[in-house]
Coordinates of C-alpha atoms in Angstrom, one line a residue:
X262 CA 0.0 0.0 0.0
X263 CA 1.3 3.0 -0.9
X264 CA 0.9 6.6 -2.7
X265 CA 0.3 6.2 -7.0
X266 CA 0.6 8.8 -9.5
X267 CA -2.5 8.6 -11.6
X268 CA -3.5 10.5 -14.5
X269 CA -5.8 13.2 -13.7
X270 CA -9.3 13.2 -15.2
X271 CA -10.7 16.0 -17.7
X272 CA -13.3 18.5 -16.8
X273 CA -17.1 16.9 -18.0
X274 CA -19.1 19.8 -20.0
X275 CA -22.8 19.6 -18.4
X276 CA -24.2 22.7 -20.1
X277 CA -27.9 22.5 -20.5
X278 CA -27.2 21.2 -24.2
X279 CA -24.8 18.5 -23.7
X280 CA -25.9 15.0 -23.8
X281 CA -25.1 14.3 -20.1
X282 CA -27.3 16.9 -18.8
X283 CA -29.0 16.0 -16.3
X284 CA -33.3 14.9 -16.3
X285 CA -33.4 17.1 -12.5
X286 CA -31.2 20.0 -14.5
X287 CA -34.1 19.8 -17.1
X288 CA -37.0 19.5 -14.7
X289 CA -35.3 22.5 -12.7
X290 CA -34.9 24.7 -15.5
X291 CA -37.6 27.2 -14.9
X292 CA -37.0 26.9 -11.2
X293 CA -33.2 27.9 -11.7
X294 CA -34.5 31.4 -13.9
X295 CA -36.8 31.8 -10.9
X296 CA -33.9 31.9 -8.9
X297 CA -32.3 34.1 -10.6
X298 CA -30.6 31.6 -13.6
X299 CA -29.0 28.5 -14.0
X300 CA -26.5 27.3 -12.2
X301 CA -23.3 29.9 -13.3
X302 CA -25.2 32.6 -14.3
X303 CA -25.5 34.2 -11.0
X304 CA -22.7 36.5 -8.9
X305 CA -23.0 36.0 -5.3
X306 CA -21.2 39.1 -3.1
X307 CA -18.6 38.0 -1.4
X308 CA -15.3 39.8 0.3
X309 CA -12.1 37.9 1.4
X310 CA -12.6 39.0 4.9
X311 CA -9.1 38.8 7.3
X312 CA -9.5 35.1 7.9
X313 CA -9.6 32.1 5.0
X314 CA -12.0 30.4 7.4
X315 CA -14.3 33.5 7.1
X316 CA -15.3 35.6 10.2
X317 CA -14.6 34.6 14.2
X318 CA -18.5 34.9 15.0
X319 CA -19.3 31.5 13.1
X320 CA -19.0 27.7 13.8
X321 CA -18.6 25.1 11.2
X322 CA -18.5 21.6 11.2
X323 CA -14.7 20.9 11.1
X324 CA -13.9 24.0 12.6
X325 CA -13.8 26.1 9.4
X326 CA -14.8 26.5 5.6
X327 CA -11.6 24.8 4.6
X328 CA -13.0 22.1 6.9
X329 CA -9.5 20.8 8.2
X330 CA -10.5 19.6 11.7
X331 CA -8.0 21.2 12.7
X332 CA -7.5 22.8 16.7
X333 CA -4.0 24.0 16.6
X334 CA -4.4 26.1 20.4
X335 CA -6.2 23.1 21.8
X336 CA -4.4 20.4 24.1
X337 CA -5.6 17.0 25.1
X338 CA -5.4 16.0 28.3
X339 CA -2.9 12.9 29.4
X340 CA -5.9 11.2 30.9
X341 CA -9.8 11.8 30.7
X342 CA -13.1 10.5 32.3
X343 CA -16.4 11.6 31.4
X344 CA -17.6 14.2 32.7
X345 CA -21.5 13.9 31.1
X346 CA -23.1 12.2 28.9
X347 CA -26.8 11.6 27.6
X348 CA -28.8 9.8 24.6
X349 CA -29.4 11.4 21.2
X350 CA -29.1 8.6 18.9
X351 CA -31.8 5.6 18.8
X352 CA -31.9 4.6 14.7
X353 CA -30.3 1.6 13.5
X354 CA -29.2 3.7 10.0
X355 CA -25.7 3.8 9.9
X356 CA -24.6 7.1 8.4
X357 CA -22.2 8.9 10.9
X358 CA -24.0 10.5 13.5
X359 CA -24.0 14.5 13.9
X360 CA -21.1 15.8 15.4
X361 CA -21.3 18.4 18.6
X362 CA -20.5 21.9 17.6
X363 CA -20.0 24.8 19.9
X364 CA -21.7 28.2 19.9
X365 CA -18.8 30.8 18.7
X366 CA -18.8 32.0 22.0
X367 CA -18.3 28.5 23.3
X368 CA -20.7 29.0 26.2
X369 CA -23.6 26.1 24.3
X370 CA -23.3 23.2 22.7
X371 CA -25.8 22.1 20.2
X372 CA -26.0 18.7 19.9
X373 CA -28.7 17.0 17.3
X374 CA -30.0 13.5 17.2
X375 CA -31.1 10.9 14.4
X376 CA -34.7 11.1 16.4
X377 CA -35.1 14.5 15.0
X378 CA -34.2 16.4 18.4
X379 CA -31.9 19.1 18.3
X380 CA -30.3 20.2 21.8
X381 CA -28.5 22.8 23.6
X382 CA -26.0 21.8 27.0
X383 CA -23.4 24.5 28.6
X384 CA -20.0 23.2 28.7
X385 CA -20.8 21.7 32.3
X386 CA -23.5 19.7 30.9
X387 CA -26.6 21.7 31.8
X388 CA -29.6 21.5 29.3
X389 CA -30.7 24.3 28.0
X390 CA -33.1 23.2 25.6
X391 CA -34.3 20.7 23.3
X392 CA -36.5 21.1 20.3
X393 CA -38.4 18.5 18.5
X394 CA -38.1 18.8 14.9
X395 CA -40.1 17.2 11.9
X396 CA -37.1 14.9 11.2
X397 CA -38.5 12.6 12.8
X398 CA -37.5 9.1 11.1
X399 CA -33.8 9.3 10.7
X400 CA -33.2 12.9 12.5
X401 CA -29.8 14.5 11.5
X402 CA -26.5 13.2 10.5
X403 CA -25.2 16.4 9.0
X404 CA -23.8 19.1 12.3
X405 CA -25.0 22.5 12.3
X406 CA -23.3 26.1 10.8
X407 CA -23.9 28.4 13.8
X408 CA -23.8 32.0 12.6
X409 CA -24.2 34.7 15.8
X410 CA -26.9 33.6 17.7
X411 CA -28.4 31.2 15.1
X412 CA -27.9 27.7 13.9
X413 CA -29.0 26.2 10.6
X414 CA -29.1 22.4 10.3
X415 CA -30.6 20.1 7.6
X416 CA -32.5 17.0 8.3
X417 CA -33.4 13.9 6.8
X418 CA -36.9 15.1 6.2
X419 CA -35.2 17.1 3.6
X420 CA -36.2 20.5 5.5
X421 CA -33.8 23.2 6.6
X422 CA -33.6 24.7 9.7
X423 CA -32.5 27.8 11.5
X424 CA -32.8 28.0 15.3
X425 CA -32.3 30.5 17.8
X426 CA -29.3 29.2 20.0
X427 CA -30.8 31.0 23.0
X428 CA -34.0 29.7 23.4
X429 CA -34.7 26.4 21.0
X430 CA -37.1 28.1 18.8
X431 CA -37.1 27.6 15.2
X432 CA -36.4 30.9 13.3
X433 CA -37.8 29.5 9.7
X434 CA -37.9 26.0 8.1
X435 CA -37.4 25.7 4.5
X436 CA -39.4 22.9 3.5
X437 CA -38.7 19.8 1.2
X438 CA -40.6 21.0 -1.3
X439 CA -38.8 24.6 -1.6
X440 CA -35.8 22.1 -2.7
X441 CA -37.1 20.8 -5.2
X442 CA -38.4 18.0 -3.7
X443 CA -35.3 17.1 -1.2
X444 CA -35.4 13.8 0.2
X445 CA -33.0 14.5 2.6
X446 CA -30.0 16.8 3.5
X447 CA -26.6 14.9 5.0
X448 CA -24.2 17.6 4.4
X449 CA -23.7 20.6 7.1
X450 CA -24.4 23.9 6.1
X451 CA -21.0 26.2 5.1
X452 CA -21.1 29.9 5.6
X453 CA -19.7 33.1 4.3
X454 CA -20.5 36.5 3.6
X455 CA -24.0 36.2 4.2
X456 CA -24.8 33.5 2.8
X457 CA -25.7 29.5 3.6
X458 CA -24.3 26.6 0.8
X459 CA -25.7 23.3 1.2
X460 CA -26.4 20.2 -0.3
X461 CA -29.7 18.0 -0.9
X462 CA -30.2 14.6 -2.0
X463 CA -32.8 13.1 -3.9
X464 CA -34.1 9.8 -5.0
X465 CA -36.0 9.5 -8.2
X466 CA -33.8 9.9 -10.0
X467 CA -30.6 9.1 -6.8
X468 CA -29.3 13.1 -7.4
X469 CA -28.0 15.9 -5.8
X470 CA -28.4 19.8 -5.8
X471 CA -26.1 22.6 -4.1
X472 CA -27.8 25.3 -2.9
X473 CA -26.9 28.6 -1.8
X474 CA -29.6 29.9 1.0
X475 CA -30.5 33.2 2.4
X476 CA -29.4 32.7 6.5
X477 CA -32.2 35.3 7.5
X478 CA -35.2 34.3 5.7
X479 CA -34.2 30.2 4.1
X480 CA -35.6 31.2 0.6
X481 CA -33.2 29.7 -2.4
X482 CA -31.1 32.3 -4.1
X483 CA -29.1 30.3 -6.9
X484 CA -28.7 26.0 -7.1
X485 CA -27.0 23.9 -9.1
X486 CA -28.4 20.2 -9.3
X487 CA -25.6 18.3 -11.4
X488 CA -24.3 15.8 -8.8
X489 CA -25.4 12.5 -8.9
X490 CA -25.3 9.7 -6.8
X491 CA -27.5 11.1 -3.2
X492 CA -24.7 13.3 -2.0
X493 CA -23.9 13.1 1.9
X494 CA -20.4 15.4 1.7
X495 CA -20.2 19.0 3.1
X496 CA -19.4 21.7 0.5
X497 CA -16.0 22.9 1.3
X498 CA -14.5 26.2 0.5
X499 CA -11.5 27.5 -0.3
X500 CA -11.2 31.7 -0.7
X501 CA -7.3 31.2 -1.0
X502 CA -8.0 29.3 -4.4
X503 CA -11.8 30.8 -5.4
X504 CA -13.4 27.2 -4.7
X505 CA -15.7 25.3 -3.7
X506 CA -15.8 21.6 -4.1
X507 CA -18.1 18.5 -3.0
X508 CA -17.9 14.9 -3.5
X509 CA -20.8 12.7 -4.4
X510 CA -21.8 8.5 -4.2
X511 CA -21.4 8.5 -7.9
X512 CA -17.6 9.0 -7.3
X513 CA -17.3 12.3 -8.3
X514 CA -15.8 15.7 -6.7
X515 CA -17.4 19.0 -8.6
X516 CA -16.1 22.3 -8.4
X517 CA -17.1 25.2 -9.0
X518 CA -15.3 29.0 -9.1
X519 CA -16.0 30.7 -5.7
X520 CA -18.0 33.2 -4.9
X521 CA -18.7 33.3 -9.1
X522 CA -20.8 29.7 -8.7
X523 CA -19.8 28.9 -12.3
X524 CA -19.0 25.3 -12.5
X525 CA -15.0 24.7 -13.4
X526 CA -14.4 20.7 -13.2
X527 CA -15.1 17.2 -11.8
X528 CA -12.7 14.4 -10.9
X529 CA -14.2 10.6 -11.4
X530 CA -12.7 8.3 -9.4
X531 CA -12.7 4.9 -10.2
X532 CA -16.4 3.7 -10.1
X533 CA -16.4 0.0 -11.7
X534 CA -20.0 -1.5 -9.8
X535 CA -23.2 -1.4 -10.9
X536 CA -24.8 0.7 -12.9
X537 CA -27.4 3.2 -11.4
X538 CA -29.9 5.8 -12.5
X539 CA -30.3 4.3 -15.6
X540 CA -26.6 4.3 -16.3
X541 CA -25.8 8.1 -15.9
X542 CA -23.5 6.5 -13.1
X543 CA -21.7 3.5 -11.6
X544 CA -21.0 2.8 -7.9
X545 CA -17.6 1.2 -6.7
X546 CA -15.8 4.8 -5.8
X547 CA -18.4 6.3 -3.5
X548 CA -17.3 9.3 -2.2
X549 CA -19.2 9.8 1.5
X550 CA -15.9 12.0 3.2
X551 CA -16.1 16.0 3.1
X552 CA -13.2 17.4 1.3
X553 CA -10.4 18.8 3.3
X554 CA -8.4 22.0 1.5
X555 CA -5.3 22.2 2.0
X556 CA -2.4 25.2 0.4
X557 CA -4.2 24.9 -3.0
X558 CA -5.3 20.7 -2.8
X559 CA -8.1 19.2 -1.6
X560 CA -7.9 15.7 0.6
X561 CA -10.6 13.3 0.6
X562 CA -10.9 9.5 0.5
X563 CA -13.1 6.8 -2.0
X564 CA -14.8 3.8 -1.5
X565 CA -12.4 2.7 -4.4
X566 CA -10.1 1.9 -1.2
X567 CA -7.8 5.2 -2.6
X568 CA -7.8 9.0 -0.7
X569 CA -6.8 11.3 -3.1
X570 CA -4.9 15.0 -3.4
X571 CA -6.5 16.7 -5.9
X572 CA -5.4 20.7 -7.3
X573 CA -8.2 22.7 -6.0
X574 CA -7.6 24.5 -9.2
X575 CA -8.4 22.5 -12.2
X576 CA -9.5 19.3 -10.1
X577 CA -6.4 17.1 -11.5
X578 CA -5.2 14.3 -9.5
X579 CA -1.9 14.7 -7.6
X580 CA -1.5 11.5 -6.0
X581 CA -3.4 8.5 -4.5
X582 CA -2.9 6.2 -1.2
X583 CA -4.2 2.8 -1.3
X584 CA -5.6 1.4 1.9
X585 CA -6.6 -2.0 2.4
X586 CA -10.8 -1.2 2.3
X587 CA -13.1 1.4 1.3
X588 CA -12.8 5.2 2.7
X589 CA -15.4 7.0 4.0
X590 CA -13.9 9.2 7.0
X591 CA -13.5 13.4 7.0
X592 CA -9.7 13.9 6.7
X593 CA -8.2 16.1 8.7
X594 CA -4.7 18.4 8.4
X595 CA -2.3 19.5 10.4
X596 CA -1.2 22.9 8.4
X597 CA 1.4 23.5 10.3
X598 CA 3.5 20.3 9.8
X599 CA 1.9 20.1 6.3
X600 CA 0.2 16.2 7.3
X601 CA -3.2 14.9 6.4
X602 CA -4.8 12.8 8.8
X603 CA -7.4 9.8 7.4
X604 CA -9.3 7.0 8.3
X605 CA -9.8 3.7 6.6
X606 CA -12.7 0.5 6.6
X607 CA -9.2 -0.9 7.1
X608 CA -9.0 -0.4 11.0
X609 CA -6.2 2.0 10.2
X610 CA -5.7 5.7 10.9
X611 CA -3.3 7.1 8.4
X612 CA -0.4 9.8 8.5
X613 CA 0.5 10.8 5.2
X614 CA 3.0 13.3 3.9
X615 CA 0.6 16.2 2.2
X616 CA 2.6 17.2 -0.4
X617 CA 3.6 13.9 -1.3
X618 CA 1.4 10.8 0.2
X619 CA 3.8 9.4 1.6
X620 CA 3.0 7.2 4.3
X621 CA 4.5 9.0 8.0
X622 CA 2.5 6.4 10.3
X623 CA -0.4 4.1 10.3
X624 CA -2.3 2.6 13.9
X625 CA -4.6 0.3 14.4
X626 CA -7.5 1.6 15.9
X627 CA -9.4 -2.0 15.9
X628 CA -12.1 -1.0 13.6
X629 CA -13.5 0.6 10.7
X630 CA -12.6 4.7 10.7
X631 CA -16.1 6.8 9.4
X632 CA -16.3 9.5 11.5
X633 CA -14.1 12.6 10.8
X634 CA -10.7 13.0 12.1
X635 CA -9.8 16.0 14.7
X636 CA -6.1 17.3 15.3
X637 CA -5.2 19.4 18.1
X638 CA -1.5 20.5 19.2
X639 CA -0.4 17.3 19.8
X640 CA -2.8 14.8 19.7
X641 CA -5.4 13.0 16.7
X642 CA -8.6 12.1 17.9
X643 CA -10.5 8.8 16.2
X644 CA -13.6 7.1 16.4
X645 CA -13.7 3.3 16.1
X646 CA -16.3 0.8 15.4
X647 CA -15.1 -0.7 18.2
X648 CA -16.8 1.5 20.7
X649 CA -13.7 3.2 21.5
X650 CA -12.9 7.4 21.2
X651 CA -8.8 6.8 20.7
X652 CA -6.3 9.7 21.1
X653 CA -3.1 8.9 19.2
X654 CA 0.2 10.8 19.4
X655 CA 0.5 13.0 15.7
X656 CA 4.0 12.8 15.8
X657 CA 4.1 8.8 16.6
X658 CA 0.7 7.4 16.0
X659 CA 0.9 5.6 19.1
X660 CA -1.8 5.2 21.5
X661 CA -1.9 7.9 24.5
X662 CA -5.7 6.6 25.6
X663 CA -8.8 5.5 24.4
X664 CA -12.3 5.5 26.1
X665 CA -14.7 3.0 26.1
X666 CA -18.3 4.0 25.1
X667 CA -21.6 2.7 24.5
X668 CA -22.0 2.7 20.6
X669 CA -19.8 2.9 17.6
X670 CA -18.0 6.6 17.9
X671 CA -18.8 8.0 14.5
X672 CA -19.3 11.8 14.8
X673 CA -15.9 14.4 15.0
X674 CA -14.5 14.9 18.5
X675 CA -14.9 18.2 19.3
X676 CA -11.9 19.6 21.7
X677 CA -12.8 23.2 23.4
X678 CA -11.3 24.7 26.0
X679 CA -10.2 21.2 27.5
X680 CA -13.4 19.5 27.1
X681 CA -13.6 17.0 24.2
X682 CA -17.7 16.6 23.1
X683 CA -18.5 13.4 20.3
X684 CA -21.4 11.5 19.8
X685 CA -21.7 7.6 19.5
X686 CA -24.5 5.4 17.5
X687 CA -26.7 3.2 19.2
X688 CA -25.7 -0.5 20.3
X689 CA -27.6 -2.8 18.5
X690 CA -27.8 -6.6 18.4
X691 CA -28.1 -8.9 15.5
X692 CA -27.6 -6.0 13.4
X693 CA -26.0 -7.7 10.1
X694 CA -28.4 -11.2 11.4
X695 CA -31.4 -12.5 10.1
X696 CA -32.6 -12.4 13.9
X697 CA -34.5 -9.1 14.9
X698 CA -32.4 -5.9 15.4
X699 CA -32.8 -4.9 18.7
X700 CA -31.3 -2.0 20.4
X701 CA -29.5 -2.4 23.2
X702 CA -28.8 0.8 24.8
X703 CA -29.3 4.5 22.7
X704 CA -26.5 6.1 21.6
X705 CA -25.3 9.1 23.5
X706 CA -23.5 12.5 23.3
X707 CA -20.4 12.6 25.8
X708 CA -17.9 15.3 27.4
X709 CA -14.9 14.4 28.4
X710 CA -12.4 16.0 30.9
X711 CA -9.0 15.8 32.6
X712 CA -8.0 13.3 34.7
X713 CA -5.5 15.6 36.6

C-alpha cells in the first residue's frame, strides 16, 4: 500500500445542451430562472474578509470553511473520564451520526440527534433546551453552521432549519418541497459573507443539488443540481483558491469558481460496480468524506479503497494512497507540519505526507474509521467501530488513551477549551443477522475532561 501517481481526469461539460445533462437540471430549469438563472449565471457578493475560514463569530462543522479539523491552540489532556453524557441517537441507520459543535462564544453546545431532536448543553453539561423537529425518522446526521446567535441544520426530512441558539425556537424551516423535492439533507451547512451553501439529496432519480440559501429568511437564491449519486459530503471552501468543491456516491468531486458559482471541473474516481440511475452513473468509488483543502489541494478519501490529493484548481489528480478497504472518513490536516490525517474501513488511521502521500505512520484503531478526524497541538482524535474514542500521538501514532463507550464513535471529536464533546450510535444486536435488530442501549452525546 502505498501513494500512485494517476493521470488526472478531464473537466465533463454539463451545459444545459450536452448529452449528459442531467433529467433534474431539465426539470429544474424554470426553477433555476426563478432563482435568478441557471447554475453559473449568478454572482453572489462576497469579500475575502481577514480570515480564510471566514469571520470569528461563526462555527462550522470541522472548525472552518476549509473544513480541516483542525484545533492548533487546543491540548488534550494525558488522561480523561467523562464528565456527562446523555442519549441522542436511537436509529439503526448507519450514516455517521451528527457531530457536537460549539456556539462561537463557546458558552452552548448544540447537539442533534437521528430522532429529530436538536439540543442545547453548557460546557458543564446543563440543558438548556431541546426542540423536537419534523425529522423525525432518521433525525440529523449532517452538524449545524452556527452563525451569531443562530444555527441552521438540515435534516433527513429534507427540511432546513434555522434555530435560535438561546431559546430552542425555530427561526424559519425551509421545506422539502422549496428544494425541489429534497429527500434529505446529510451535508452541514458552510457559511460566508452572508450567505448558507448546502447540499440535498434526492431519490427518483438518486441526485443531488447545491444550494446557496438566504441565513435570514431560508428562501433559495441560486442551485446547481448536477451531482449524482445522493450526496452526503459537506461543501467545502476555499477563498485562498476561489473554490468550492463536493464529492458525491457516484464517485465524483465537482467544483465550482467561488464566490462566481460557475461550475470549473469534476474528478471521477474509479467507479467500476453497478450501474445506477439508468446508467448516468456507476457505484464502486463512492465518495461519502467531506473534502479537506489544503495550500491549493483538496484531501478526501473513496470507496475505491484510494484517498486522493487533488489541485483545488483544475480538479487534477496529484496522488493517490491505497488502503486496504473502502474510505469514508473526513480527513483532517495539520497545516502547520503540512500532514493529512485519514481513516480507513481498514481499522487503520493514516499519516501521510501532504505534499507527497507518503506514508508517515499508520495505527490500528481496531475498527473501521467513518467518523471525521480532529487534530489538536499534539494529539489526533478517532472514532472506532469498536466503541472506542482513541487519542493517538500525531507525531508517533501511538496510543496515548482510548475511552470506552456505548455505541460505535462515528461523529468528529470536538476539543474546546479542554473539554472534548462526540457522539456515538446506538448499540444494537443482531444487526448484520437474520434475527431481529434490537437496540440495546441508545446512543449518546459525551464530554470528556482531565484526569488531573
Amino acid at each position: 500500500m502505498g501513494p500512485t501517481n494517476r493521470s488526472p481526469t478531464a473537466a465533463a461539460d454539463r451545459s444545459p445542451d450536452s448529452a449528459d445533462f442531467g433529467r433534474r437540471q431539465l426539470l429544474g430549469a424554470v426553477g433555476a430562472a426563478a432563482l435568478g438563472g441557471l447554475a453559473g449565471c449568478v454572482s453572489l457578493p462576497t469579500a475575502l474578509g481577514d480570515r480564510l475560514d471566514g469571520t470569528e463569530d461563526v462555527s462550522h462543522f470541522q472548525n472552518g470553511l476549509r473544513r480541516l479539523g483542525y484545533y492548533p491552540e487546543e491540548t488534550v489532556p494525558d488522561s480523561v473520564s467523562v464528565n456527562w453524557s446523555f442519549p441522542v441517537n436511537y436509529v439503526t441507520h448507519t450514516a455517521a451520526k451528527s457531530s457536537p459543535v460549539p456556539t462561537p462564544d463557546g458558552e452552548t453546545i448544540i447537539i442533534a440527534g437521528d430522532s429529530g431532536w436538536v439540543h442545547a448543553y453548557t460546557p458543564e453539561g446543563e440543558l438548556q433546551w431541546s426542540t423536537l423537529t419534523g425529522a423525525t425518522d432518521l433525525g440529523f446526521h449532517g452538524s449545524p453552521a452556527i452563525v451569531g446567535d443562530t444555527a441552521y441544520i438540515g435534516g433527513y426530512d429534507g427540511d432546513l432549519y434555522a434555530f435560535d441558539t438561546d431559546s430552542g425556537d425555530i427561526v424559519w424551516r425551509t421545506r422539502a418541497d422549496d428544494l425541489h423535492g429534497a429527500l434529505a439533507i446529510g451535508s452541514s451547512p458552510a457559511f460566508h459573507d452572508g450567505t448558507l451553501y448546502v447540499v440535498s439529496e434526492y431519490g427518483s432519480p438518486s441526485t443531488g443539488t447545491i444550494w446557496a440559501i438566504d441565513p435570514d429568511t431560508g428562501d433559495p437564491l441560486w442551485y446547481d443540481d448536477r451531482m449524482w449519486g445522493q450526496p452526503h459530503p459537506s461543501p467545502t471552501i476555499d477563498l485562498e483558491t476561489g473554490r468550492m468543491v463536493g464529492g458525491s456516491n457516484d464517485g465524483v468531486v465537482y467544483g465550482w469558481e467561488f464566490p462566481a458559482l460557475v461550475y470549473t471541473w469534476e474528478y471521477q474516481a474509479d467507479a467500476d460496480g453497478r450501474e445506477r440511475a439508468d446508467g448516468a452513473f456507476r457505484e464502486g468509488a463512492q465518495i461519502k468524506g467531506t473534502v479537506a483543502a489544503y495550500d491549493g489541494y483538496g484531501y478526501v478519501g473513496s470507496w475505491d479503497n484510494h484517498f486522493y490529493c487533488l489541485d483545488l484548481e483544475d480538479g487534477a489528480e496529484v496522488w493517490s494512497f491505497e488502503t486496504g478497504a473502502s474510505i469514508m472518513s473526513n480527513p483532517a490536516v495539520d497545516v502547520a507540519e503540512g500532514i493529512v490525517y485519514m481513516g480507513s474501513d481498514d481499522n487503520y488511521v493514516y499519516a501521510l505526507d501532504a505534499e507527497s502521500g507518503e506514508e508517515i505512520w499508520s495505527a490500528d484503531v481496531n475498527g473501521r474509521v467513518i467518523g471525521a478526524l480532529t487534530v489538536t497541538a499534539e494529539t489526533v482524535l478517532a472514532g472506532s467501530y469498536d466503541s472506542y474514542l482513541y487519542a493517538l500521538d500525531k507525531e508517533t501514532g501511538d496510543r496515548r488513551w482510548r475511552v470506552e463507550n456505548r455505541g460505535r464513535v462515528t461523529s468528529a471529536p470536538v476539543p474546546v477549551d479542554g473539554r472534548i464533546y462526540y457522539a456515538e450510535r446506538a448499540a444494537f444486536s443482531n444487526y448484520y443477522d437474520d434475527a431481529e435488530t434490537v437496540m440495546e442501549e441508545p446512543g449518546h452525546a459525551y464530554c470528556l475532561v482531565s484526569d488531573e
